[in-house]
mmCIF file of C-alpha atoms in Angstrom:
data_model
loop_
_atom_site.group_PDB
_atom_site.id
_atom_site.type_symbol
_atom_site.label_atom_id
_atom_site.label_comp_id
_atom_site.label_asym_id
_atom_site.label_seq_id
_atom_site.Cartn_x
_atom_site.Cartn_y
_atom_site.Cartn_z
ATOM 1 C CA MET U 1 0.000 0.000 0.000
ATOM 2 C CA ARG U 2 1.343 3.368 -0.983
ATOM 3 C CA LEU U 3 1.444 5.876 1.781
ATOM 4 C CA PHE U 4 1.073 9.619 1.274
ATOM 5 C CA ARG U 5 2.594 12.011 3.796
ATOM 6 C CA ALA U 6 0.678 15.129 4.581
ATOM 7 C CA ASP U 7 2.635 18.341 4.961
ATOM 8 C CA PRO U 8 1.553 19.665 8.324
ATOM 9 C CA ALA U 9 3.249 23.079 7.811
ATOM 10 C CA ALA U 10 1.304 23.954 4.669
ATOM 11 C CA PRO U 11 -1.881 25.240 6.343
ATOM 12 C CA HIS U 12 0.192 27.218 8.885
ATOM 13 C CA HIS U 13 2.196 29.085 6.204
ATOM 14 C CA THR U 14 -0.899 30.034 4.218
ATOM 15 C CA ARG U 15 -2.441 31.976 7.174
ATOM 16 C CA ASN U 16 0.531 33.799 8.829
ATOM 17 C CA PRO U 17 1.438 36.266 6.041
ATOM 18 C CA SER U 18 -2.104 37.643 5.951
ATOM 19 C CA ALA U 19 -2.347 38.062 9.719
ATOM 20 C CA LEU U 20 1.094 39.663 9.922
ATOM 21 C CA THR U 21 0.263 42.108 7.168
ATOM 22 C CA SER U 22 -2.982 43.087 8.896
ATOM 23 C CA PHE U 23 -1.156 43.644 12.155
ATOM 24 C CA VAL U 24 1.489 45.829 10.517
ATOM 25 C CA ASP U 25 -1.200 47.876 8.771
ATOM 26 C CA GLU U 26 -2.952 48.465 12.066
ATOM 27 C CA VAL U 27 0.301 49.567 13.677
ATOM 28 C CA TYR U 28 1.023 51.990 10.840
ATOM 29 C CA ALA U 29 -2.516 53.367 10.960
ATOM 30 C CA THR U 30 -2.302 53.868 14.723
ATOM 31 C CA LEU U 31 1.083 55.594 14.420
ATOM 32 C CA SER U 32 -0.242 57.812 11.639
ATOM 33 C CA ARG U 33 -3.214 58.900 13.716
ATOM 34 C CA LEU U 34 -0.987 59.471 16.723
ATOM 35 C CA PHE U 35 1.438 61.538 14.628
ATOM 36 C CA ALA U 36 -1.403 63.629 13.208
ATOM 37 C CA TYR U 37 -2.783 64.200 16.708
ATOM 38 C CA VAL U 38 0.626 65.265 18.041
ATOM 39 C CA ALA U 39 1.179 67.562 15.020
ATOM 40 C CA VAL U 40 -2.176 69.306 15.516
ATOM 41 C CA LEU U 41 -1.514 69.641 19.238
ATOM 42 C CA ALA U 42 1.923 71.136 18.538
ATOM 43 C CA LEU U 43 0.366 73.581 16.067
ATOM 44 C CA PHE U 44 -2.094 74.786 18.700
ATOM 45 C CA VAL U 45 0.743 75.169 21.210
ATOM 46 C CA VAL U 46 2.822 77.242 18.772
ATOM 47 C CA LEU U 47 -0.167 79.385 17.802
ATOM 48 C CA GLY U 48 -1.139 79.979 21.422
ATOM 49 C CA ASN U 49 2.423 80.935 22.314
ATOM 50 C CA TYR U 50 2.548 83.417 19.413
ATOM 51 C CA LEU U 51 -0.732 85.054 20.417
ATOM 52 C CA TRP U 52 0.394 85.272 24.025
ATOM 53 C CA LYS U 53 3.571 87.092 22.994
ATOM 54 C CA GLN U 54 1.573 89.514 20.830
ATOM 55 C CA LEU U 55 -0.832 90.392 23.643
ATOM 56 C CA PRO U 56 1.437 93.003 25.352
ATOM 57 C CA ASP U 57 2.034 94.767 22.020
ATOM 58 C CA ALA U 58 -1.686 94.887 21.293
ATOM 59 C CA THR U 59 -2.353 96.288 24.762
ATOM 60 C CA ALA U 60 0.361 98.910 24.313
ATOM 61 C CA MET U 61 -1.096 99.962 20.958
ATOM 62 C CA ALA U 62 -4.611 100.223 22.343
ATOM 63 C CA ALA U 63 -3.595 102.303 25.370
ATOM 64 C CA PRO U 64 -2.899 105.602 23.497
ATOM 65 C CA ALA U 65 -6.180 105.296 21.604
ATOM 66 C CA ALA U 66 -8.062 104.984 24.873
ATOM 67 C CA ALA U 67 -6.335 108.053 26.341
ATOM 68 C CA SER U 68 -8.533 111.143 26.222
ATOM 69 C CA TRP U 69 -8.963 114.598 27.682
ATOM 70 C CA SER U 70 -10.067 114.853 31.281
ATOM 71 C CA PRO U 71 -11.014 117.814 33.504
ATOM 72 C CA ALA U 72 -8.223 119.199 35.690
ATOM 73 C CA GLY U 73 -10.314 120.643 38.483
ATOM 74 C CA ARG U 74 -7.482 121.528 40.844
ATOM 75 C CA THR U 75 -5.276 123.215 38.249
ATOM 76 C CA ALA U 76 -4.840 126.955 38.735
ATOM 77 C CA PRO U 77 -6.257 129.176 35.968
ATOM 78 C CA ALA U 78 -3.655 130.503 33.549
ATOM 79 C CA PHE U 79 -5.807 133.023 31.639
ATOM 80 C CA ALA U 80 -8.584 135.532 32.174
ATOM 81 C CA VAL U 81 -10.908 137.606 30.019
ATOM 82 C CA SER U 82 -11.396 141.018 31.588
ATOM 83 C CA ARG U 83 -14.329 143.425 31.206
ATOM 84 C CA LEU U 84 -15.934 141.582 28.322
ATOM 85 C CA ASP U 85 -19.339 142.809 27.176
ATOM 86 C CA LEU U 86 -20.974 139.572 28.314
ATOM 87 C CA GLN U 87 -21.618 140.507 31.923
ATOM 88 C CA ASP U 88 -25.222 139.343 31.768
ATOM 89 C CA LYS U 89 -24.171 135.914 30.521
ATOM 90 C CA THR U 90 -23.089 132.909 32.582
ATOM 91 C CA GLU U 91 -19.345 132.376 32.353
ATOM 92 C CA ALA U 92 -17.605 129.040 32.850
ATOM 93 C CA TYR U 93 -13.869 128.386 32.876
ATOM 94 C CA GLU U 94 -12.685 124.800 32.542
ATOM 95 C CA ILE U 95 -9.240 123.255 32.195
ATOM 96 C CA PHE U 96 -8.628 119.935 30.457
ATOM 97 C CA ARG U 97 -5.429 117.886 30.357
ATOM 98 C CA HIS U 98 -4.282 115.061 28.116
ATOM 99 C CA PRO U 99 -2.083 112.166 29.319
ATOM 100 C CA GLU U 100 0.434 113.111 26.624
ATOM 101 C CA GLY U 101 0.896 116.595 28.086
ATOM 102 C CA GLY U 102 -1.619 118.789 26.257
ATOM 103 C CA ARG U 103 -3.673 121.432 28.055
ATOM 104 C CA LYS U 104 -6.851 123.266 27.065
ATOM 105 C CA ASP U 105 -8.178 126.325 28.886
ATOM 106 C CA VAL U 106 -11.787 126.863 27.816
ATOM 107 C CA PHE U 107 -14.058 129.856 28.459
ATOM 108 C CA ARG U 108 -17.780 129.479 27.759
ATOM 109 C CA TRP U 109 -20.537 132.054 27.916
ATOM 110 C CA ALA U 110 -24.218 131.141 27.860
ATOM 111 C CA ASP U 111 -27.602 132.804 28.171
ATOM 112 C CA GLY U 112 -29.720 129.683 28.398
ATOM 113 C CA ALA U 113 -28.139 128.592 25.108
ATOM 114 C CA PRO U 114 -24.392 128.857 24.385
ATOM 115 C CA VAL U 115 -23.362 132.322 23.186
ATOM 116 C CA ALA U 116 -19.576 132.218 22.820
ATOM 117 C CA GLU U 117 -16.525 130.080 23.477
ATOM 118 C CA LEU U 118 -12.795 130.719 23.691
ATOM 119 C CA GLU U 119 -10.201 127.935 23.852
ATOM 120 C CA ILE U 120 -6.453 128.264 24.449
ATOM 121 C CA TYR U 121 -4.802 125.003 23.453
ATOM 122 C CA ARG U 122 -1.193 124.179 24.326
ATOM 123 C CA PRO U 123 -0.476 120.798 22.705
ATOM 124 C CA GLY U 124 1.750 118.111 24.164
ATOM 125 C CA GLY U 125 2.684 114.809 22.566
ATOM 126 C CA GLU U 126 -0.865 113.905 21.576
ATOM 127 C CA ALA U 127 -2.072 113.883 17.979
ATOM 128 C CA MET U 128 -3.846 117.114 17.061
ATOM 129 C CA GLY U 129 -7.029 116.930 15.032
ATOM 130 C CA PRO U 130 -7.838 119.389 12.234
ATOM 131 C CA ALA U 131 -8.496 122.765 13.832
ATOM 132 C CA VAL U 132 -11.322 123.747 11.481
ATOM 133 C CA THR U 133 -13.157 120.464 12.080
ATOM 134 C CA GLU U 134 -12.862 120.875 15.852
ATOM 135 C CA ILE U 135 -14.171 124.439 15.731
ATOM 136 C CA ALA U 136 -17.121 123.355 13.574
ATOM 137 C CA GLY U 137 -17.956 120.571 16.013
ATOM 138 C CA ARG U 138 -17.851 122.927 18.987
ATOM 139 C CA LEU U 139 -19.851 125.655 17.237
ATOM 140 C CA ASP U 140 -22.669 123.288 16.293
ATOM 141 C CA PRO U 141 -22.246 119.661 17.462
ATOM 142 C CA ASN U 142 -25.254 118.519 15.424
ATOM 143 C CA GLY U 143 -24.683 120.739 12.406
ATOM 144 C CA VAL U 144 -22.569 120.795 9.271
ATOM 145 C CA ARG U 145 -18.892 120.034 9.895
ATOM 146 C CA GLU U 146 -17.746 122.299 7.065
ATOM 147 C CA LEU U 147 -16.635 125.910 7.505
ATOM 148 C CA GLU U 148 -15.628 128.472 4.928
ATOM 149 C CA ALA U 149 -13.407 131.508 5.184
ATOM 150 C CA ALA U 150 -15.155 134.660 6.404
ATOM 151 C CA GLY U 151 -12.287 137.121 6.291
ATOM 152 C CA ILE U 152 -9.458 138.155 8.582
ATOM 153 C CA VAL U 153 -9.440 140.613 11.475
ATOM 154 C CA ASP U 154 -6.586 142.204 13.388
ATOM 155 C CA SER U 155 -6.132 141.631 17.098
ATOM 156 C CA LYS U 156 -3.345 142.139 19.584
ATOM 157 C CA PHE U 157 -2.110 138.647 18.601
ATOM 158 C CA GLY U 158 -1.968 139.640 14.928
ATOM 159 C CA SER U 159 -4.249 138.525 12.136
ATOM 160 C CA VAL U 160 -7.008 136.083 13.043
ATOM 161 C CA THR U 161 -8.825 133.872 10.530
ATOM 162 C CA LEU U 162 -12.613 133.999 10.648
ATOM 163 C CA LEU U 163 -14.801 131.024 9.728
ATOM 164 C CA ARG U 164 -18.507 130.483 9.212
ATOM 165 C CA PRO U 165 -20.743 127.535 8.325
ATOM 166 C CA GLY U 166 -20.891 127.176 4.578
ATOM 167 C CA ARG U 167 -24.656 126.559 4.415
ATOM 168 C CA GLN U 168 -25.887 129.465 6.483
ATOM 169 C CA ASP U 169 -26.774 132.993 5.457
ATOM 170 C CA GLY U 170 -24.105 135.546 6.150
ATOM 171 C CA ASP U 171 -26.034 137.741 8.600
ATOM 172 C CA GLY U 172 -27.487 134.788 10.523
ATOM 173 C CA ALA U 173 -24.339 132.720 10.868
ATOM 174 C CA CYS U 174 -22.264 132.535 14.024
ATOM 175 C CA LEU U 175 -18.565 133.173 13.492
ATOM 176 C CA GLY U 176 -15.649 130.933 14.381
ATOM 177 C CA PHE U 177 -12.055 132.126 14.638
ATOM 178 C CA LEU U 178 -8.582 130.622 14.648
ATOM 179 C CA LYS U 179 -5.139 131.942 15.568
ATOM 180 C CA GLN U 180 -2.091 129.651 15.470
ATOM 181 C CA ALA U 181 1.168 130.729 17.136
ATOM 182 C CA ASP U 182 4.468 128.961 16.547
ATOM 183 C CA ALA U 183 6.588 130.142 19.461
ATOM 184 C CA PRO U 184 5.274 128.888 21.767
ATOM 185 C CA ASP U 185 3.129 126.237 20.142
ATOM 186 C CA LEU U 186 -0.257 127.711 20.935
ATOM 187 C CA ARG U 187 -3.674 127.659 19.286
ATOM 188 C CA ILE U 188 -6.380 130.163 20.153
ATOM 189 C CA SER U 189 -9.778 129.354 18.707
ATOM 190 C CA GLY U 190 -13.456 129.641 19.416
ATOM 191 C CA TRP U 191 -16.693 131.115 18.153
ATOM 192 C CA THR U 192 -19.341 133.665 18.973
ATOM 193 C CA CYS U 193 -23.004 134.290 18.207
ATOM 194 C CA GLN U 194 -22.971 137.678 19.917
ATOM 195 C CA GLY U 195 -24.357 140.495 17.799
ATOM 196 C CA THR U 196 -26.955 140.686 15.067
ATOM 197 C CA SER U 197 -24.655 141.200 12.097
ATOM 198 C CA LEU U 198 -21.300 140.010 10.811
ATOM 199 C CA PRO U 199 -19.524 143.314 11.592
ATOM 200 C CA ALA U 200 -20.814 143.150 15.169
ATOM 201 C CA ARG U 201 -19.594 139.576 15.550
ATOM 202 C CA ARG U 202 -16.205 140.425 14.097
ATOM 203 C CA ALA U 203 -15.959 143.210 16.642
ATOM 204 C CA ALA U 204 -16.971 140.817 19.438
ATOM 205 C CA ILE U 205 -14.179 138.401 18.452
ATOM 206 C CA VAL U 206 -11.557 141.160 18.398
ATOM 207 C CA CYS U 207 -12.752 142.388 21.777
ATOM 208 C CA MET U 208 -12.629 138.883 23.228
ATOM 209 C CA LEU U 209 -9.041 138.365 22.078
ATOM 210 C CA ASN U 210 -7.860 141.841 23.093
ATOM 211 C CA ARG U 211 -9.152 141.288 26.618
ATOM 212 C CA LEU U 212 -7.587 137.853 26.979
ATOM 213 C CA THR U 213 -4.813 138.173 29.565
ATOM 214 C CA LEU U 214 -2.213 135.830 31.010
ATOM 215 C CA LEU U 215 -2.330 135.053 34.738
ATOM 216 C CA ALA U 216 0.499 132.530 34.980
ATOM 217 C CA ALA U 217 2.981 131.329 32.362
ATOM 218 C CA GLY U 218 4.345 128.505 34.479
ATOM 219 C CA ASN U 219 7.801 127.550 33.242
ATOM 220 C CA ASP U 220 7.234 128.798 29.699
ATOM 221 C CA PRO U 221 9.013 132.129 29.124
ATOM 222 C CA ARG U 222 7.912 132.133 25.482
ATOM 223 C CA LEU U 223 4.274 132.209 26.541
ATOM 224 C CA ALA U 224 4.973 135.180 28.822
ATOM 225 C CA ALA U 225 6.826 136.944 26.001
ATOM 226 C CA LEU U 226 3.957 136.331 23.572
ATOM 227 C CA PHE U 227 1.403 137.984 25.842
ATOM 228 C CA ALA U 228 3.755 140.785 26.866
ATOM 229 C CA HIS U 229 4.376 141.627 23.225
ATOM 230 C CA ALA U 230 0.654 141.358 22.445
ATOM 231 C CA GLU U 231 -0.263 143.808 25.229
ATOM 232 C CA LEU U 232 1.778 146.468 23.469
ATOM 233 C CA LYS U 233 -0.612 146.219 20.513
ATOM 234 C CA ARG U 234 -3.881 145.977 22.452
ATOM 235 C CA THR U 235 -6.612 148.419 21.503
ATOM 236 C CA ASP U 236 -9.932 149.300 23.097
ATOM 237 C CA CYS U 237 -13.002 147.272 22.219
ATOM 238 C CA VAL U 238 -15.411 148.721 19.687
ATOM 239 C CA THR U 239 -18.505 146.570 19.948
ATOM 240 C CA SER U 240 -20.858 148.855 18.079
ATOM 241 C CA GLY U 241 -18.942 149.106 14.834
ATOM 242 C CA ALA U 242 -16.834 146.972 12.543
ATOM 243 C CA PRO U 243 -13.321 146.053 13.684
ATOM 244 C CA ALA U 244 -10.220 147.050 11.828
ATOM 245 C CA LEU U 245 -9.965 145.080 8.610
ATOM 246 C CA SER U 246 -7.233 144.858 6.057
ATOM 247 C CA ALA U 247 -7.613 147.084 3.002
ATOM 248 C CA ASP U 248 -7.327 143.968 0.830
ATOM 249 C CA TRP U 249 -10.632 143.470 -1.027
ATOM 250 C CA VAL U 250 -10.574 139.757 -0.147
ATOM 251 C CA MET U 251 -10.932 140.698 3.513
ATOM 252 C CA GLY U 252 -13.506 143.436 2.988
ATOM 253 C CA SER U 253 -16.772 143.790 4.824
ATOM 254 C CA GLU U 254 -18.656 141.437 2.521
ATOM 255 C CA ASN U 255 -15.948 138.744 2.523
ATOM 256 C CA PRO U 256 -16.955 137.164 -0.810
ATOM 257 C CA ARG U 257 -17.038 133.373 -1.105
ATOM 258 C CA LEU U 258 -14.198 133.371 -3.631
ATOM 259 C CA ARG U 259 -11.886 132.015 -0.960
ATOM 260 C CA GLY U 260 -13.803 128.743 -0.917
ATOM 261 C CA ALA U 261 -14.534 126.285 1.869
ATOM 262 C CA LEU U 262 -11.817 125.165 4.267
#
């Protein structure tokens, strides 16, 4: 009888390669998922670290923007307006300071409604906004923020630019004014609705500026020199007539609109 030997290893070798391959695939898949997880986690760590380092810079940039003017109630007055023809009006004198060093001394007169305002601005390190826009906003907070030239008048500080709202009639418009000094860096501005005509309001502005006096210059000798020199050119107020105007036709009593809007 012929005997046949069975190969006992044959069934074993046909199964092991498949099982081993499946095991290796599972290992690779697990390692791949673990690597992806670690990579995403590392990305979040790096991103969080970057944002944390940028936080102080963002705070430092936002701090100046948040800085604003605040009342300086205990600061001694530096200016005065003497014998102004607004005795029957309520007068207020406020001082504002900026964290960057600027100072504003503001006079306001009212008779129920605001009548006039005078601001002496000594800038510090803060950014200064456009003067004409600021005057327009103070003259009429809810009105047109556009002013046009309304001539030039002479005061003890020299020539002063006059401004008026561009959409109002000449006789009915309040007048703004602006005087910029370079030494020291000083801006005198404001507005008035006193008087019933443009000549009367021009005269009121000249009178207001001529009666502005310095009480204390602090440690600024240039400010003291500016007012001392201005006092030599001070004239008496003439509230009933037109103030002294340049002979130039552009600055005449009618102040034509040829100068355009500012």
